[in-house]
PDB file of C-alpha atoms in Angstrom:
ATOM      1  CA  MET A 281     270.160 -86.259 -41.880  1.00  0.00           C
ATOM      2  CA  SER A 282     268.817 -83.717 -39.409  1.00  0.00           C
ATOM      3  CA  ALA A 283     270.673 -80.604 -38.336  1.00  0.00           C
ATOM      4  CA  GLN A 284     273.294 -81.277 -35.692  1.00  0.00           C
ATOM      5  CA  LEU A 285     276.187 -79.570 -33.948  1.00  0.00           C
ATOM      6  CA  LEU A 286     279.479 -81.470 -34.014  1.00  0.00           C
ATOM      7  CA  SER A 287     282.104 -80.898 -31.314  1.00  0.00           C
ATOM      8  CA  THR A 288     285.825 -81.575 -31.616  1.00  0.00           C
ATOM      9  CA  SER A 289     288.926 -80.452 -29.735  1.00  0.00           C
ATOM     10  CA  LYS A 290     291.935 -78.716 -31.263  1.00  0.00           C
ATOM     11  CA  GLY A 291     294.421 -78.274 -28.444  1.00  0.00           C
ATOM     12  CA  ARG A 292     292.744 -75.977 -25.924  1.00  0.00           C
ATOM     13  CA  THR A 293     290.062 -74.887 -28.391  1.00  0.00           C
ATOM     14  CA  MET A 294     286.621 -76.454 -28.768  1.00  0.00           C
ATOM     15  CA  VAL A 295     285.460 -76.402 -32.393  1.00  0.00           C
ATOM     16  CA  LEU A 296     281.692 -76.477 -32.890  1.00  0.00           C
ATOM     17  CA  THR A 297     280.616 -77.313 -36.444  1.00  0.00           C
ATOM     18  CA  LEU A 298     277.160 -76.567 -37.826  1.00  0.00           C
ATOM     19  CA  SER A 299     276.269 -79.710 -39.764  1.00  0.00           C
ATOM     20  CA  ASN A 300     273.244 -79.890 -42.044  1.00  0.00           C
ATOM     21  CA  PRO A 301     274.889 -80.294 -45.466  1.00  0.00           C
ATOM     22  CA  GLY A 302     271.701 -81.174 -47.311  1.00  0.00           C
ATOM     23  CA  LEU A 303     270.298 -77.746 -46.401  1.00  0.00           C
ATOM     24  CA  ARG A 304     273.524 -75.689 -46.466  1.00  0.00           C
ATOM     25  CA  ASN A 305     273.941 -76.032 -42.698  1.00  0.00           C
ATOM     26  CA  ALA A 306     270.547 -74.480 -41.986  1.00  0.00           C
ATOM     27  CA  LEU A 307     269.803 -74.165 -38.291  1.00  0.00           C
ATOM     28  CA  GLY A 308     267.335 -76.191 -36.262  1.00  0.00           C
ATOM     29  CA  PRO A 309     266.128 -76.493 -32.662  1.00  0.00           C
ATOM     30  CA  GLY A 310     268.454 -79.429 -32.005  1.00  0.00           C
ATOM     31  CA  MET A 311     271.442 -77.222 -32.809  1.00  0.00           C
ATOM     32  CA  TYR A 312     270.278 -74.539 -30.397  1.00  0.00           C
ATOM     33  CA  ALA A 313     270.049 -76.933 -27.467  1.00  0.00           C
ATOM     34  CA  ALA A 314     273.356 -78.571 -28.382  1.00  0.00           C
ATOM     35  CA  GLY A 315     275.045 -75.180 -28.633  1.00  0.00           C
ATOM     36  CA  ILE A 316     273.924 -74.135 -25.159  1.00  0.00           C
ATOM     37  CA  GLU A 317     275.004 -77.489 -23.716  1.00  0.00           C
ATOM     38  CA  ALA A 318     278.408 -77.353 -25.441  1.00  0.00           C
ATOM     39  CA  LEU A 319     279.143 -73.904 -24.037  1.00  0.00           C
ATOM     40  CA  SER A 320     278.094 -75.038 -20.562  1.00  0.00           C
ATOM     41  CA  VAL A 321     280.555 -77.940 -20.793  1.00  0.00           C
ATOM     42  CA  ALA A 322     283.306 -75.674 -22.156  1.00  0.00           C
ATOM     43  CA  GLU A 323     282.787 -73.095 -19.409  1.00  0.00           C
ATOM     44  CA  SER A 324     283.311 -75.681 -16.657  1.00  0.00           C
ATOM     45  CA  ASN A 325     286.344 -77.250 -18.334  1.00  0.00           C
ATOM     46  CA  PRO A 326     289.562 -75.331 -17.547  1.00  0.00           C
ATOM     47  CA  GLU A 327     291.313 -77.116 -20.413  1.00  0.00           C
ATOM     48  CA  VAL A 328     289.072 -75.275 -22.881  1.00  0.00           C
ATOM     49  CA  ARG A 329     290.309 -71.722 -23.346  1.00  0.00           C
ATOM     50  CA  SER A 330     288.337 -70.717 -26.459  1.00  0.00           C
ATOM     51  CA  VAL A 331     285.582 -71.834 -28.840  1.00  0.00           C
ATOM     52  CA  ILE A 332     285.355 -71.679 -32.635  1.00  0.00           C
ATOM     53  CA  LEU A 333     282.028 -71.852 -34.468  1.00  0.00           C
ATOM     54  CA  THR A 334     282.198 -72.963 -38.096  1.00  0.00           C
ATOM     55  CA  GLY A 335     280.160 -74.734 -40.766  1.00  0.00           C
ATOM     56  CA  GLU A 336     280.626 -78.127 -42.356  1.00  0.00           C
ATOM     57  CA  GLY A 337     282.145 -78.046 -45.825  1.00  0.00           C
ATOM     58  CA  ALA A 338     282.270 -74.886 -47.922  1.00  0.00           C
ATOM     59  CA  MET A 339     279.299 -73.175 -46.243  1.00  0.00           C
ATOM     60  CA  PHE A 340     278.936 -71.482 -42.879  1.00  0.00           C
ATOM     61  CA  CYS A 341     275.162 -71.345 -42.473  1.00  0.00           C
ATOM     62  CA  ALA A 342     272.106 -70.612 -44.630  1.00  0.00           C
ATOM     63  CA  GLY A 343     270.109 -69.463 -41.592  1.00  0.00           C
ATOM     64  CA  GLY A 344     266.683 -70.881 -40.853  1.00  0.00           C
ATOM     65  CA  ASP A 345     265.186 -73.851 -42.707  1.00  0.00           C
ATOM     66  CA  LEU A 346     262.525 -72.210 -44.889  1.00  0.00           C
ATOM     67  CA  ASN A 347     260.620 -75.475 -45.282  1.00  0.00           C
ATOM     68  CA  ARG A 348     260.329 -75.710 -41.495  1.00  0.00           C
ATOM     69  CA  LEU A 349     259.291 -72.057 -41.282  1.00  0.00           C
ATOM     70  CA  GLN A 350     256.655 -72.595 -43.958  1.00  0.00           C
ATOM     71  CA  ALA A 351     255.274 -75.571 -42.013  1.00  0.00           C
ATOM     72  CA  ASN A 352     255.261 -73.512 -38.818  1.00  0.00           C
ATOM     73  CA  ARG A 353     252.904 -71.020 -40.489  1.00  0.00           C
ATOM     74  CA  GLU A 354     250.240 -73.707 -40.142  1.00  0.00           C
ATOM     75  CA  GLN A 355     250.982 -74.090 -36.436  1.00  0.00           C
ATOM     76  CA  PRO A 356     249.995 -71.823 -33.546  1.00  0.00           C
ATOM     77  CA  PRO A 357     252.322 -68.791 -33.247  1.00  0.00           C
ATOM     78  CA  GLU A 358     253.666 -70.209 -29.979  1.00  0.00           C
ATOM     79  CA  VAL A 359     255.471 -72.955 -31.925  1.00  0.00           C
ATOM     80  CA  GLN A 360     257.710 -70.503 -33.765  1.00  0.00           C
ATOM     81  CA  ALA A 361     258.041 -68.299 -30.702  1.00  0.00           C
ATOM     82  CA  GLN A 362     259.407 -71.239 -28.742  1.00  0.00           C
ATOM     83  CA  SER A 363     261.903 -72.058 -31.496  1.00  0.00           C
ATOM     84  CA  ILE A 364     263.161 -68.478 -31.563  1.00  0.00           C
ATOM     85  CA  GLU A 365     263.472 -68.483 -27.781  1.00  0.00           C
ATOM     86  CA  GLN A 366     265.808 -71.491 -28.108  1.00  0.00           C
ATOM     87  CA  LEU A 367     267.904 -69.663 -30.703  1.00  0.00           C
ATOM     88  CA  HIS A 368     268.012 -66.572 -28.517  1.00  0.00           C
ATOM     89  CA  GLY A 369     269.093 -68.670 -25.551  1.00  0.00           C
ATOM     90  CA  TRP A 370     272.086 -69.782 -27.617  1.00  0.00           C
ATOM     91  CA  ILE A 371     272.847 -66.212 -28.697  1.00  0.00           C
ATOM     92  CA  GLU A 372     272.803 -65.035 -25.078  1.00  0.00           C
ATOM     93  CA  ALA A 373     274.981 -67.980 -24.056  1.00  0.00           C
ATOM     94  CA  ILE A 374     277.601 -66.951 -26.629  1.00  0.00           C
ATOM     95  CA  ARG A 375     277.527 -63.300 -25.585  1.00  0.00           C
ATOM     96  CA  THR A 376     277.890 -64.068 -21.878  1.00  0.00           C
ATOM     97  CA  PHE A 377     280.296 -67.018 -22.255  1.00  0.00           C
ATOM     98  CA  PRO A 378     283.448 -65.999 -20.322  1.00  0.00           C
ATOM     99  CA  LYS A 379     285.878 -67.288 -22.964  1.00  0.00           C
ATOM    100  CA  PRO A 380     286.527 -65.996 -26.508  1.00  0.00           C
ATOM    101  CA  VAL A 381     284.230 -67.280 -29.247  1.00  0.00           C
ATOM    102  CA  ILE A 382     285.413 -67.018 -32.866  1.00  0.00           C
ATOM    103  CA  ALA A 383     283.270 -67.496 -35.984  1.00  0.00           C
ATOM    104  CA  ALA A 384     285.183 -69.059 -38.892  1.00  0.00           C
ATOM    105  CA  VAL A 385     283.143 -68.301 -42.012  1.00  0.00           C
ATOM    106  CA  GLU A 386     283.489 -69.900 -45.441  1.00  0.00           C
ATOM    107  CA  GLY A 387     280.881 -69.489 -48.158  1.00  0.00           C
ATOM    108  CA  ALA A 388     277.793 -67.682 -46.945  1.00  0.00           C
ATOM    109  CA  ALA A 389     276.455 -66.603 -43.567  1.00  0.00           C
ATOM    110  CA  ALA A 390     272.797 -65.832 -44.221  1.00  0.00           C
ATOM    111  CA  GLY A 391     269.912 -64.783 -41.994  1.00  0.00           C
ATOM    112  CA  ALA A 392     270.266 -66.337 -38.551  1.00  0.00           C
ATOM    113  CA  GLY A 393     273.679 -67.640 -39.644  1.00  0.00           C
ATOM    114  CA  PHE A 394     274.812 -64.016 -39.962  1.00  0.00           C
ATOM    115  CA  SER A 395     273.194 -63.262 -36.587  1.00  0.00           C
ATOM    116  CA  LEU A 396     275.073 -66.181 -35.053  1.00  0.00           C
ATOM    117  CA  ALA A 397     278.406 -64.926 -36.406  1.00  0.00           C
ATOM    118  CA  LEU A 398     277.706 -61.425 -35.065  1.00  0.00           C
ATOM    119  CA  ALA A 399     277.162 -62.859 -31.578  1.00  0.00           C
ATOM    120  CA  CYS A 400     280.751 -64.126 -31.545  1.00  0.00           C
ATOM    121  CA  ASP A 401     283.684 -62.076 -30.253  1.00  0.00           C
ATOM    122  CA  PHE A 402     285.628 -62.327 -33.519  1.00  0.00           C
ATOM    123  CA  ILE A 403     284.743 -63.151 -37.115  1.00  0.00           C
ATOM    124  CA  VAL A 404     287.412 -64.670 -39.360  1.00  0.00           C
ATOM    125  CA  ALA A 405     286.039 -64.904 -42.901  1.00  0.00           C
ATOM    126  CA  ALA A 406     287.322 -66.188 -46.215  1.00  0.00           C
ATOM    127  CA  GLN A 407     287.929 -63.499 -48.805  1.00  0.00           C
ATOM    128  CA  ASP A 408     285.124 -64.899 -50.974  1.00  0.00           C
ATOM    129  CA  ALA A 409     282.674 -65.286 -48.074  1.00  0.00           C
ATOM    130  CA  VAL A 410     279.429 -63.341 -48.241  1.00  0.00           C
ATOM    131  CA  PHE A 411     277.069 -62.159 -45.523  1.00  0.00           C
ATOM    132  CA  VAL A 412     273.401 -61.421 -46.055  1.00  0.00           C
ATOM    133  CA  MET A 413     270.570 -60.485 -43.719  1.00  0.00           C
ATOM    134  CA  ALA A 414     268.134 -62.408 -45.898  1.00  0.00           C
ATOM    135  CA  TYR A 415     265.052 -61.912 -43.733  1.00  0.00           C
ATOM    136  CA  SER A 416     263.456 -59.094 -45.713  1.00  0.00           C
ATOM    137  CA  ASN A 417     264.016 -61.080 -48.942  1.00  0.00           C
ATOM    138  CA  VAL A 418     261.388 -63.591 -47.775  1.00  0.00           C
ATOM    139  CA  GLY A 419     259.024 -61.223 -45.970  1.00  0.00           C
ATOM    140  CA  LEU A 420     260.478 -61.626 -42.484  1.00  0.00           C
ATOM    141  CA  SER A 421     262.100 -59.419 -39.854  1.00  0.00           C
ATOM    142  CA  PRO A 422     265.400 -60.327 -38.156  1.00  0.00           C
ATOM    143  CA  ASP A 423     266.000 -62.493 -35.128  1.00  0.00           C
ATOM    144  CA  GLY A 424     269.074 -63.864 -33.376  1.00  0.00           C
ATOM    145  CA  GLY A 425     269.999 -60.426 -32.066  1.00  0.00           C
ATOM    146  CA  ALA A 426     270.864 -59.095 -35.537  1.00  0.00           C
ATOM    147  CA  SER A 427     269.307 -55.683 -34.956  1.00  0.00           C
ATOM    148  CA  TRP A 428     270.981 -55.436 -31.521  1.00  0.00           C
ATOM    149  CA  SER A 429     274.443 -56.406 -32.769  1.00  0.00           C
ATOM    150  CA  LEU A 430     274.371 -54.216 -35.856  1.00  0.00           C
ATOM    151  CA  ALA A 431     272.886 -51.173 -34.080  1.00  0.00           C
ATOM    152  CA  ARG A 432     275.785 -51.226 -31.607  1.00  0.00           C
ATOM    153  CA  ALA A 433     278.434 -51.579 -34.287  1.00  0.00           C
ATOM    154  CA  LEU A 434     277.256 -49.396 -37.185  1.00  0.00           C
ATOM    155  CA  PRO A 435     275.540 -46.048 -37.833  1.00  0.00           C
ATOM    156  CA  ARG A 436     271.771 -46.248 -38.226  1.00  0.00           C
ATOM    157  CA  PRO A 437     271.686 -45.742 -42.027  1.00  0.00           C
ATOM    158  CA  LEU A 438     274.108 -48.645 -42.490  1.00  0.00           C
ATOM    159  CA  VAL A 439     272.084 -50.870 -40.167  1.00  0.00           C
ATOM    160  CA  ASN A 440     268.968 -50.082 -42.198  1.00  0.00           C
ATOM    161  CA  GLU A 441     270.826 -50.835 -45.417  1.00  0.00           C
ATOM    162  CA  VAL A 442     271.988 -54.238 -44.186  1.00  0.00           C
ATOM    163  CA  LEU A 443     268.629 -55.247 -42.701  1.00  0.00           C
ATOM    164  CA  MET A 444     266.195 -53.686 -45.178  1.00  0.00           C
ATOM    165  CA  THR A 445     267.842 -54.320 -48.557  1.00  0.00           C
ATOM    166  CA  GLY A 446     268.939 -57.908 -47.921  1.00  0.00           C
ATOM    167  CA  GLU A 447     271.966 -57.399 -50.148  1.00  0.00           C
ATOM    168  CA  ARG A 448     274.913 -59.784 -50.214  1.00  0.00           C
ATOM    169  CA  LEU A 449     277.870 -58.155 -48.477  1.00  0.00           C
ATOM    170  CA  PRO A 450     281.424 -59.355 -49.151  1.00  0.00           C
ATOM    171  CA  ALA A 451     283.708 -60.105 -46.232  1.00  0.00           C
ATOM    172  CA  THR A 452     286.018 -57.295 -47.325  1.00  0.00           C
ATOM    173  CA  ARG A 453     283.264 -54.708 -46.869  1.00  0.00           C
ATOM    174  CA  LEU A 454     282.417 -56.004 -43.413  1.00  0.00           C
ATOM    175  CA  GLN A 455     286.098 -55.873 -42.514  1.00  0.00           C
ATOM    176  CA  ALA A 456     286.176 -52.227 -43.605  1.00  0.00           C
ATOM    177  CA  LEU A 457     283.139 -51.603 -41.370  1.00  0.00           C
ATOM    178  CA  GLY A 458     284.889 -53.265 -38.425  1.00  0.00           C
ATOM    179  CA  LEU A 459     282.623 -56.322 -38.177  1.00  0.00           C
ATOM    180  CA  VAL A 460     285.080 -58.881 -39.559  1.00  0.00           C
ATOM    181  CA  HIS A 461     288.341 -59.265 -37.651  1.00  0.00           C
ATOM    182  CA  ARG A 462     290.356 -60.942 -40.387  1.00  0.00           C
ATOM    183  CA  VAL A 463     289.898 -61.856 -44.048  1.00  0.00           C
ATOM    184  CA  SER A 464     291.547 -65.155 -44.970  1.00  0.00           C
ATOM    185  CA  ASP A 465     292.429 -66.891 -48.198  1.00  0.00           C
ATOM    186  CA  PRO A 466     289.545 -69.091 -49.380  1.00  0.00           C
ATOM    187  CA  GLY A 467     289.509 -72.372 -47.498  1.00  0.00           C
ATOM    188  CA  ARG A 468     291.669 -71.065 -44.640  1.00  0.00           C
ATOM    189  CA  ALA A 469     289.145 -69.403 -42.339  1.00  0.00           C
ATOM    190  CA  LEU A 470     289.215 -72.241 -39.806  1.00  0.00           C
ATOM    191  CA  GLN A 471     293.014 -72.476 -39.835  1.00  0.00           C
ATOM    192  CA  ASP A 472     293.341 -68.735 -39.285  1.00  0.00           C
ATOM    193  CA  ALA A 473     290.678 -68.855 -36.559  1.00  0.00           C
ATOM    194  CA  LEU A 474     292.648 -71.624 -34.840  1.00  0.00           C
ATOM    195  CA  ALA A 475     295.794 -69.473 -35.049  1.00  0.00           C
ATOM    196  CA  LEU A 476     293.921 -66.583 -33.412  1.00  0.00           C
ATOM    197  CA  ALA A 477     292.529 -68.952 -30.786  1.00  0.00           C
ATOM    198  CA  LYS A 478     296.048 -70.200 -30.006  1.00  0.00           C
ATOM    199  CA  ARG A 479     297.167 -66.623 -29.335  1.00  0.00           C
ATOM    200  CA  LEU A 480     294.166 -66.011 -27.081  1.00  0.00           C
ATOM    201  CA  ASN A 481     294.634 -69.342 -25.297  1.00  0.00           C
ATOM    202  CA  ALA A 482     298.079 -68.207 -24.164  1.00  0.00           C
ATOM    203  CA  ARG A 483     296.644 -65.232 -22.300  1.00  0.00           C
ATOM    204  CA  ALA A 484     295.232 -65.205 -18.756  1.00  0.00           C
ATOM    205  CA  PRO A 485     291.684 -66.611 -18.992  1.00  0.00           C
ATOM    206  CA  ASN A 486     290.432 -64.566 -16.039  1.00  0.00           C
ATOM    207  CA  VAL A 487     291.565 -61.386 -17.805  1.00  0.00           C
ATOM    208  CA  LEU A 488     289.830 -62.322 -21.068  1.00  0.00           C
ATOM    209  CA  ALA A 489     286.654 -63.027 -19.093  1.00  0.00           C
ATOM    210  CA  SER A 490     286.907 -59.592 -17.474  1.00  0.00           C
ATOM    211  CA  ILE A 491     287.468 -57.877 -20.814  1.00  0.00           C
ATOM    212  CA  LYS A 492     284.455 -59.629 -22.345  1.00  0.00           C
ATOM    213  CA  GLU A 493     282.234 -58.588 -19.435  1.00  0.00           C
ATOM    214  CA  LEU A 494     283.511 -55.003 -19.535  1.00  0.00           C
ATOM    215  CA  VAL A 495     282.908 -54.723 -23.283  1.00  0.00           C
ATOM    216  CA  ASN A 496     279.417 -56.195 -22.899  1.00  0.00           C
ATOM    217  CA  GLU A 497     278.506 -53.739 -20.141  1.00  0.00           C
ATOM    218  CA  ALA A 498     280.025 -50.600 -21.677  1.00  0.00           C
ATOM    219  CA  PRO A 499     277.242 -49.629 -24.148  1.00  0.00           C
ATOM    220  CA  GLN A 500     274.568 -49.272 -21.460  1.00  0.00           C
ATOM    221  CA  ALA A 501     276.786 -48.014 -18.618  1.00  0.00           C
ATOM    222  CA  THR A 502     277.487 -44.436 -17.692  1.00  0.00           C
ATOM    223  CA  LEU A 503     281.144 -43.435 -17.506  1.00  0.00           C
ATOM    224  CA  SER A 504     280.968 -43.516 -13.712  1.00  0.00           C
ATOM    225  CA  GLN A 505     279.463 -47.015 -13.734  1.00  0.00           C
ATOM    226  CA  GLN A 506     282.046 -48.284 -16.203  1.00  0.00           C
ATOM    227  CA  LEU A 507     284.917 -46.806 -14.210  1.00  0.00           C
ATOM    228  CA  SER A 508     283.632 -48.560 -11.096  1.00  0.00           C
ATOM    229  CA  LEU A 509     283.365 -51.849 -12.957  1.00  0.00           C
ATOM    230  CA  GLU A 510     286.886 -51.455 -14.361  1.00  0.00           C
ATOM    231  CA  ARG A 511     288.192 -50.805 -10.849  1.00  0.00           C
ATOM    232  CA  GLU A 512     286.520 -53.947  -9.505  1.00  0.00           C
ATOM    233  CA  HIS A 513     287.914 -56.126 -12.270  1.00  0.00           C
ATOM    234  CA  PHE A 514     291.396 -54.617 -12.072  1.00  0.00           C
ATOM    235  CA  VAL A 515     291.704 -55.180  -8.318  1.00  0.00           C
ATOM    236  CA  ARG A 516     290.316 -58.704  -8.596  1.00  0.00           C
ATOM    237  CA  ASN A 517     292.733 -59.567 -11.406  1.00  0.00           C
ATOM    238  CA  LEU A 518     295.710 -57.987  -9.621  1.00  0.00           C
ATOM    239  CA  HIS A 519     295.159 -60.379  -6.730  1.00  0.00           C
ATOM    240  CA  HIS A 520     294.673 -63.390  -9.021  1.00  0.00           C
ATOM    241  CA  PRO A 521     297.689 -65.754  -9.311  1.00  0.00           C
ATOM    242  CA  ASN A 522     297.918 -64.974 -13.033  1.00  0.00           C
ATOM    243  CA  ALA A 523     298.909 -61.363 -12.305  1.00  0.00           C
ATOM    244  CA  GLY A 524     301.878 -62.626 -10.310  1.00  0.00           C
ATOM    245  CA  ILE A 525     302.793 -64.939 -13.178  1.00  0.00           C
ATOM    246  CA  GLY A 526     302.444 -62.197 -15.770  1.00  0.00           C
ATOM    247  CA  ILE A 527     304.272 -59.441 -13.913  1.00  0.00           C
ATOM    248  CA  SER A 528     307.130 -61.736 -12.870  1.00  0.00           C
ATOM    249  CA  ALA A 529     307.525 -63.023 -16.423  1.00  0.00           C
ATOM    250  CA  PHE A 530     307.567 -59.488 -17.844  1.00  0.00           C
ATOM    251  CA  LEU A 531     310.219 -58.347 -15.366  1.00  0.00           C
ATOM    252  CA  ALA A 532     312.292 -61.460 -16.086  1.00  0.00           C
ATOM    253  CA  LYS A 533     311.823 -61.011 -19.865  1.00  0.00           C
ATOM    254  CA  ARG A 534     310.309 -64.464 -20.410  1.00  0.00           C
ATOM    255  CA  GLN A 535     306.982 -65.734 -21.708  1.00  0.00           C
ATOM    256  CA  PRO A 536     304.314 -66.268 -19.027  1.00  0.00           C
ATOM    257  CA  VAL A 537     302.435 -69.540 -18.697  1.00  0.00           C
ATOM    258  CA  TYR A 538     299.069 -68.687 -17.195  1.00  0.00           C
ATOM    259  CA  GLU A 539     296.876 -70.944 -15.095  1.00  0.00           C
TER     260      GLU A 539
END
């Protein structure tokens, strides 16, 4: 069976499952296109408040299919370039998606699977999960935004360690480095990700969209630019109906129900 992306609904959360069990959920071009399409559908559906990305069975994702990559070595370079462009389109779609995206990781997240998890807003990983930037182990350099994500989250020597050595990193170490949001009991990553999603789903979606945009813009903005952007978002959100709902509920000491 070829690689595919399965979509299910859990309340107000869309769960996207990487499914390629014969190859440890290795990625393929069909998944990239399906991922972009799924996020487009989720963005336009107000009933969807968050998205979880997980893997089928006991594995998150082995990264790229090495057999396919080996075959692509016999093709013109444009063939692999086009495939990577599709992957990068999915990565950008996750980063700019205006709703929270959570990676629920069991087993291993390797190569582009690790890159995919890093593109998400939160990573919930099983205690026995491992992460490995396996590219250098097979004579390749990273893709999927791995160097971008890691360079913005970790000091340079640590980024070089992760990318150059290709060592297997336990979820607990990545939690200590601030990359993993929560470490779960084995087999419970998806359940704990759904619990986090439920908490996020109860918050004002326009505010979460603003926060995601502000966090995305902050690394390249000057303080003055970021202050201006914060002002614009604050004023816009103050005049959104959800601010009236939230402030009134706080003053009345009751739970808000946001639109």
